[in-house]
Coordinates of C-alpha atoms and ligand atoms in Angstrom, one line a residue:
X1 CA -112.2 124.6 -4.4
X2 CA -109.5 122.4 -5.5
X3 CA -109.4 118.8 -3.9
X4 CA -105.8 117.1 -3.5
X5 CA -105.4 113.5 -2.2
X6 CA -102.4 112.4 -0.3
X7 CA -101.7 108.9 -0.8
X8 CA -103.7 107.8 1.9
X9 CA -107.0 108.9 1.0
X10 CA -107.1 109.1 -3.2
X11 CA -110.1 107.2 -3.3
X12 CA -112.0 109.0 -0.8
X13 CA -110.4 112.2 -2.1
X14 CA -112.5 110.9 -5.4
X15 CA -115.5 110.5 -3.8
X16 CA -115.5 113.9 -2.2
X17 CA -115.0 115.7 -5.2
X18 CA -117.6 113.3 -6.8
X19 CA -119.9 114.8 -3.8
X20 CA -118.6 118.4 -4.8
X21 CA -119.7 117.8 -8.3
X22 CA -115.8 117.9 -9.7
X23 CA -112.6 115.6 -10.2
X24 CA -110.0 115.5 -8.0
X25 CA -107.2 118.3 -8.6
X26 CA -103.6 115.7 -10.2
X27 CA -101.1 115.3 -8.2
X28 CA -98.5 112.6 -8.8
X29 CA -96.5 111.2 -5.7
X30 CA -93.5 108.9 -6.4
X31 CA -91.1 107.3 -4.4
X32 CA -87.4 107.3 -4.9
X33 CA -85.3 104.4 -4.7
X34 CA -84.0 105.4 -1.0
X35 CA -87.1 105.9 0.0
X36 CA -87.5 109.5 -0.3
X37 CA -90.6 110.9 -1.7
X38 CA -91.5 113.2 -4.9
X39 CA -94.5 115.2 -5.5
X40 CA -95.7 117.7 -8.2
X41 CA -98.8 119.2 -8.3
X42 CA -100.5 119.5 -12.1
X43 CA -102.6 121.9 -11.1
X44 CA -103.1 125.7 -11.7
X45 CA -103.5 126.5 -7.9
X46 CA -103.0 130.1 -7.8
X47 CA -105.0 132.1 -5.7
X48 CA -107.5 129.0 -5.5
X49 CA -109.1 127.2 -2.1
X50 CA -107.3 123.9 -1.7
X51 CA -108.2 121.1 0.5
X52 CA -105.7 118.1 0.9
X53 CA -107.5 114.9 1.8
X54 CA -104.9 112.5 3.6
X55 CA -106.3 110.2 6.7
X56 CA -103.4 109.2 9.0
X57 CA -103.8 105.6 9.2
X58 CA -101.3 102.6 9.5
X59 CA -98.1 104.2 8.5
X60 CA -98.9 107.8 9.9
X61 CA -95.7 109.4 10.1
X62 CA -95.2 108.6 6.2
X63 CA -98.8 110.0 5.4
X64 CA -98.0 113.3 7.7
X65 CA -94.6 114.2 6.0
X66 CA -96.6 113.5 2.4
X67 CA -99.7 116.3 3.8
X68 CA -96.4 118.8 4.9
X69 CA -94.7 118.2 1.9
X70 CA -97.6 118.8 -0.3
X71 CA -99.0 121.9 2.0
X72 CA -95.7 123.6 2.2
X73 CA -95.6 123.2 -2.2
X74 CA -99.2 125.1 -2.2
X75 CA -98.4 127.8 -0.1
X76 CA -95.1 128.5 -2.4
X77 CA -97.6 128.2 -5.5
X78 CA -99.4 130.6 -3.9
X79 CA -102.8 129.4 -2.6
X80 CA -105.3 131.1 -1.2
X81 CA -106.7 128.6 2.0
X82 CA -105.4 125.4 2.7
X83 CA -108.2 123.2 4.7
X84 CA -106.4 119.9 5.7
X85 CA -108.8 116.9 5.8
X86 CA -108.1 114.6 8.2
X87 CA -110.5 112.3 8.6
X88 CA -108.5 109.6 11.1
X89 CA -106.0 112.5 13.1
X90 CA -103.3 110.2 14.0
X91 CA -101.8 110.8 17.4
X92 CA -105.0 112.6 19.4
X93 CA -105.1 110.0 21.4
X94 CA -101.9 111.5 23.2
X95 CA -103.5 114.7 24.3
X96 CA -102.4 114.5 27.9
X97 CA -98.7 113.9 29.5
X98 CA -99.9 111.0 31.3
X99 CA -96.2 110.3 32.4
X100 CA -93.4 113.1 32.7
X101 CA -90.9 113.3 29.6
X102 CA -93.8 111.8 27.1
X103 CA -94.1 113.6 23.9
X104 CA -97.4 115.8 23.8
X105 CA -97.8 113.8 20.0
X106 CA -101.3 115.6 19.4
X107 CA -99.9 119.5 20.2
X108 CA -96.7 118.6 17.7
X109 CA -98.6 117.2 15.2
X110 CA -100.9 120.1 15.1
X111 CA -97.8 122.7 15.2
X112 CA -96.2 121.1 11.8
X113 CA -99.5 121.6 10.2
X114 CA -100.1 124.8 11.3
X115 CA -96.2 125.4 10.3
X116 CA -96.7 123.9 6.9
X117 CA -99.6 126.8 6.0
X118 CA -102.8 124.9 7.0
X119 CA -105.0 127.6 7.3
X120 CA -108.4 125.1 8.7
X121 CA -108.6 121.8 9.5
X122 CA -111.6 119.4 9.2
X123 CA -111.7 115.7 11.1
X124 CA -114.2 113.0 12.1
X125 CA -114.9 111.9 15.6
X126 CA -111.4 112.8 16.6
X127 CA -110.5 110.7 19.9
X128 CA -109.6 113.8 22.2
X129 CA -110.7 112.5 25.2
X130 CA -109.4 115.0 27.7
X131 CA -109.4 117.9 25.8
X132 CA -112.9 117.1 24.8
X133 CA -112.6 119.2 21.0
X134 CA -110.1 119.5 18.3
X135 CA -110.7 123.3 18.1
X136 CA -108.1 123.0 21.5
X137 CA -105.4 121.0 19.9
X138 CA -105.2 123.5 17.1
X139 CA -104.6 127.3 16.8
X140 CA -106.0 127.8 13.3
X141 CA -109.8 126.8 12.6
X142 CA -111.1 123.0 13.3
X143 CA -113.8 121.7 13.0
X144 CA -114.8 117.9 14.0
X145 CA -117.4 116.3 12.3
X146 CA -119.3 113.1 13.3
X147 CA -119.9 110.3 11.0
X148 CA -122.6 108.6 13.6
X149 CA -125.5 109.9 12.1
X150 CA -124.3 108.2 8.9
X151 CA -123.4 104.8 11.0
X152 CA -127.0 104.8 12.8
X153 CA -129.1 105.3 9.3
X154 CA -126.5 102.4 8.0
X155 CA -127.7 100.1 11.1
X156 CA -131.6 101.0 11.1
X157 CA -131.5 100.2 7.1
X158 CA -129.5 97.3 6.6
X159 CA -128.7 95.7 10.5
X160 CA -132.5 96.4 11.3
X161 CA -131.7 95.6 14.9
X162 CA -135.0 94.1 16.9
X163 CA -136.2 95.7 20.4
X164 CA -132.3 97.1 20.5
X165 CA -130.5 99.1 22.7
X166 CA -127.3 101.0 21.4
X167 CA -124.3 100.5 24.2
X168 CA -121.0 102.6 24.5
X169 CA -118.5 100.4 25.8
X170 CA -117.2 103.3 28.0
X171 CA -118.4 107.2 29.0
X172 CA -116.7 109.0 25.9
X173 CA -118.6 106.8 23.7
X174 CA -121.6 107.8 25.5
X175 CA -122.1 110.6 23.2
X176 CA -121.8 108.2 19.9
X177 CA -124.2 105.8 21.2
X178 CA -127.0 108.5 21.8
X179 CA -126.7 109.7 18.2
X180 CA -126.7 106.2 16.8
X181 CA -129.7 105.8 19.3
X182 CA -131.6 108.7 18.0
X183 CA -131.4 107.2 14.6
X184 CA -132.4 103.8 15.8
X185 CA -135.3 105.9 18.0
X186 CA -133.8 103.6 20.8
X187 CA -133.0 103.3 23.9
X188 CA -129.0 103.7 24.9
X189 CA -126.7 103.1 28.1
X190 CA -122.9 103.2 28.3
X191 CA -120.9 101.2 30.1
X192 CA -117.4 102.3 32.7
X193 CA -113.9 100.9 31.2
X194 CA -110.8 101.4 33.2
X195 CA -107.7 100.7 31.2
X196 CA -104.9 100.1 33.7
X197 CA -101.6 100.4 32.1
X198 CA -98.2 99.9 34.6
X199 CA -95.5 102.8 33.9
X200 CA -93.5 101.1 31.1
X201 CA -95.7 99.2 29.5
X202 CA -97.7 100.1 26.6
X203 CA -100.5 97.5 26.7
X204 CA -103.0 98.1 29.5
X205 CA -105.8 95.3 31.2
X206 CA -109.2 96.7 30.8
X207 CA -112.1 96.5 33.6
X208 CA -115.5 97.1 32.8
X209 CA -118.6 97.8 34.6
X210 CA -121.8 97.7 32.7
X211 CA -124.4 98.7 34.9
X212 CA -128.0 97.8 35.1
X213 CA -129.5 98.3 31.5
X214 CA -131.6 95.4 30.1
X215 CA -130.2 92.9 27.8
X216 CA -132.2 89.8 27.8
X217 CA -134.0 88.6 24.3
X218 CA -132.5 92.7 22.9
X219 CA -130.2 93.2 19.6
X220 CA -127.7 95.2 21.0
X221 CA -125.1 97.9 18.7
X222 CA -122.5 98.7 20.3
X223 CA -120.9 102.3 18.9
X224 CA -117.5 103.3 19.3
X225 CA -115.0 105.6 17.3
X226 CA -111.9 103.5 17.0
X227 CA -111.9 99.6 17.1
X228 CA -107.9 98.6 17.1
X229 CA -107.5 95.4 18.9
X230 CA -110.9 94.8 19.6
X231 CA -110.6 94.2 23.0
X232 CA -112.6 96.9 24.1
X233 CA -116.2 95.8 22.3
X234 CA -114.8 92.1 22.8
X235 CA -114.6 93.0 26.4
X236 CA -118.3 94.6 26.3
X237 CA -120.2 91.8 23.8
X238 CA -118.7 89.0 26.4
X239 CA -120.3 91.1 29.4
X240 CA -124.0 91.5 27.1
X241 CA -123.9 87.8 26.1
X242 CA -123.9 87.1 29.9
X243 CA -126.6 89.3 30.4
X244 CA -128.6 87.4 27.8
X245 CA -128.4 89.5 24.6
X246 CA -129.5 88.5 21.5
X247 CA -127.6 89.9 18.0
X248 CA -124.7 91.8 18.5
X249 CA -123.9 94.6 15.8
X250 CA -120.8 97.1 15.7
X251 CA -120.8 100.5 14.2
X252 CA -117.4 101.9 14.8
X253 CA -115.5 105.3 13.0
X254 CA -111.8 104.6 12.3
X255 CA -111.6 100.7 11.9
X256 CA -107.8 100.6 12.7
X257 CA -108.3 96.9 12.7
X258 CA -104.6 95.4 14.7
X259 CA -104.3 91.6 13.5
X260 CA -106.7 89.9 14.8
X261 CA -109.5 92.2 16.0
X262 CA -112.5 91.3 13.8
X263 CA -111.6 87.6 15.0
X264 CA -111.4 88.7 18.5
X265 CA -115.1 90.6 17.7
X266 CA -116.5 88.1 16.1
X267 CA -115.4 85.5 18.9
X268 CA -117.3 87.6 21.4
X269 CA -120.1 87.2 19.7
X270 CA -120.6 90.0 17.7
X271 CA -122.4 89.2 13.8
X272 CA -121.9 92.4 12.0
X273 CA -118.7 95.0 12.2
X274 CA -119.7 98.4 10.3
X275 CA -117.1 101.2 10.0
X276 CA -117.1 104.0 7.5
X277 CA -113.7 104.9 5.0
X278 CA -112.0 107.2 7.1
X279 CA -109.4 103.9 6.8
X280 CA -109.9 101.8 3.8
X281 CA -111.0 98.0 5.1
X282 CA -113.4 95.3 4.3
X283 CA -115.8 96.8 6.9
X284 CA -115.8 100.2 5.8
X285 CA -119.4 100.4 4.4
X286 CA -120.2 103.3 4.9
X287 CA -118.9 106.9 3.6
X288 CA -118.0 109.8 5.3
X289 CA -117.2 111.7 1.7
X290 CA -121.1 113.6 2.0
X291 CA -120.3 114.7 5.5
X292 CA -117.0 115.9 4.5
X293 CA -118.2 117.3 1.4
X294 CA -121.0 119.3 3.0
X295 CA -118.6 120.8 5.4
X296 CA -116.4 121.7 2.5
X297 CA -119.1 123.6 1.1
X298 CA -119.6 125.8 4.3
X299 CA -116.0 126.4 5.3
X300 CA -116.1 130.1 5.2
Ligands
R5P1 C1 -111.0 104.3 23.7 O1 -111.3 105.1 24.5 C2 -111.6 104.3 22.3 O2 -112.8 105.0 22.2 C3 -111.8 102.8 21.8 O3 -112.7 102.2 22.6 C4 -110.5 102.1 21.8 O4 -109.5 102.9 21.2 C5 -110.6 100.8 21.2 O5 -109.4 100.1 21.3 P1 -109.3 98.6 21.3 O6 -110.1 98.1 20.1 O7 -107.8 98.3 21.2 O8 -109.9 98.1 22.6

């Protein structure tokens, strides 16, 4: 298999071949004075298995023209697969019309690939939260992968969290915080967030209700896939502080990190912010190249 990165994801496109035992396939990606982009691929792809690495992060509509560009190219060169690897899919979280007239982002996003001669599709804790799996948003092969496991070894070696419980800040993180609990062979709870956003605005006010876990003298980790503003885990370290809580830890997925988030974190109360490289930042300390890897290995 031949691993391409988009300009994204280069450096995790390295380390995934690195995994795979290889170097990452050349492809050079210019941009023209008008903006416009140029791309060649230097490599011999004829018949070959080809995955394109590019994580839609910060400016994703840039980043998805690049992965069309490039996956239309292969297919006229002739490939033989095309696995797009996605690690942050940009635009799941619009997997509903929650107003009439709004685009369905996640369905169009997943047609262009599909158009452009994806043949399979790989992602990591993909925020689908009402369709529940990738596999539904697209029609060829997907397959979401979870880079917990990876976050809750990360926290039991290095946070080494005392008599801790793991906490989801809202019921689809419940499933994050049991893995990461698993690993920590502790306890876990999750608390109920309700994000109320008027018709016409695009920021919402968020309520939380965290229940009756135990907090006093505990470490607490909160897991979560996405952390943009940080108000969410702001929101939930405030309401654990209260409830007597000792050191606060974050392991997140996708650190899409909006100005001011790790401040807002950190304010709360919160000492450490983990996140893995799905988006490059100065919290992503752990990899998710092995898990990607392995799945590389097994895509039939
Ligand atoms: C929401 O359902 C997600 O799992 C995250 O909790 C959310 O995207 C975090 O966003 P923010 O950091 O802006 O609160």
């Amino acid at each position: 298999m031949i691993i391409l990165g988009g300009s994204a994801s280069t450096s995790l496109a390295e380390k995934v071949a690195k995994e795979l035992g290889q170097k990452p396939g050349n492809v050079e990606i210019k941009r023209f004075p008008d903006g416009e982009k140029y791309i060649r691929i230097h490599e011999d792809v004829k018949s070959k298995d080809v995955a394109i690495v590019q994580s839609l992060y910060r400016s994703p509509d840039e980043y998805i023209f690049e992965y069309l560009i490039m996956a239309d190219t292969l297919r006229d060169m002739g490939v033989s697969s095309i696995t797009g690897v996605i690690p942050y899919l940009a635009y799941a979280r619009q997997d509903s019309r929650f107003y009439p007239g709004e685009a369905l982002t996640s369905a169009s996003v997943a047609k262009l690939f599909e158009a452009a001669g994806t043949t399979s599709v790989l992602t990591v804790d993909c925020h689908l939260h009402r369709l529940g799996d990738v596999s539904k948003v697209f029609k060829v092969p997907a397959k979401n992968l979870s880079a917990m496991p990876s976050l809750g070894k990360y926290a039991r070696e290095t946070l080494r969290p005392r008599n801790p419980i793991v906490v989801a800040p809202d019921e689809e993180a419940e499933q994050w915080a049991g893995t990461v609990a698993k690993e920590l062979d502790a306890e876990h709870t999750h608390f109920t967030k309700r994000r109320i956003r008027e018709e016409g605005q695009t920021s919402s006010r968020l309520e939380l209700d965290t229940g009756n876990a135990e907090f006093k003298g505990r470490d607490v980790v909160f897991a979560d896939d996405i952390i943009s503003t940080g108000g969410t885990i702001a929101g939930a370290a405030r309401a654990c502080k209260k409830k007597g809580a000792k050191r606060m830890f974050v392991v997140c997925t996708h650190p899409v990190l909006a100005k001011g988030a790790i401040k807002l974190v950190k304010a709360a109360g919160v000492s450490r912010i983990i996140a893995t490289d799905t988006i490059p930042s100065p919290i992503s300390k752990v990899s998710v190249a092995p898990v990607l890897a392995a799945a590389l290995k097994n895509n039939p």
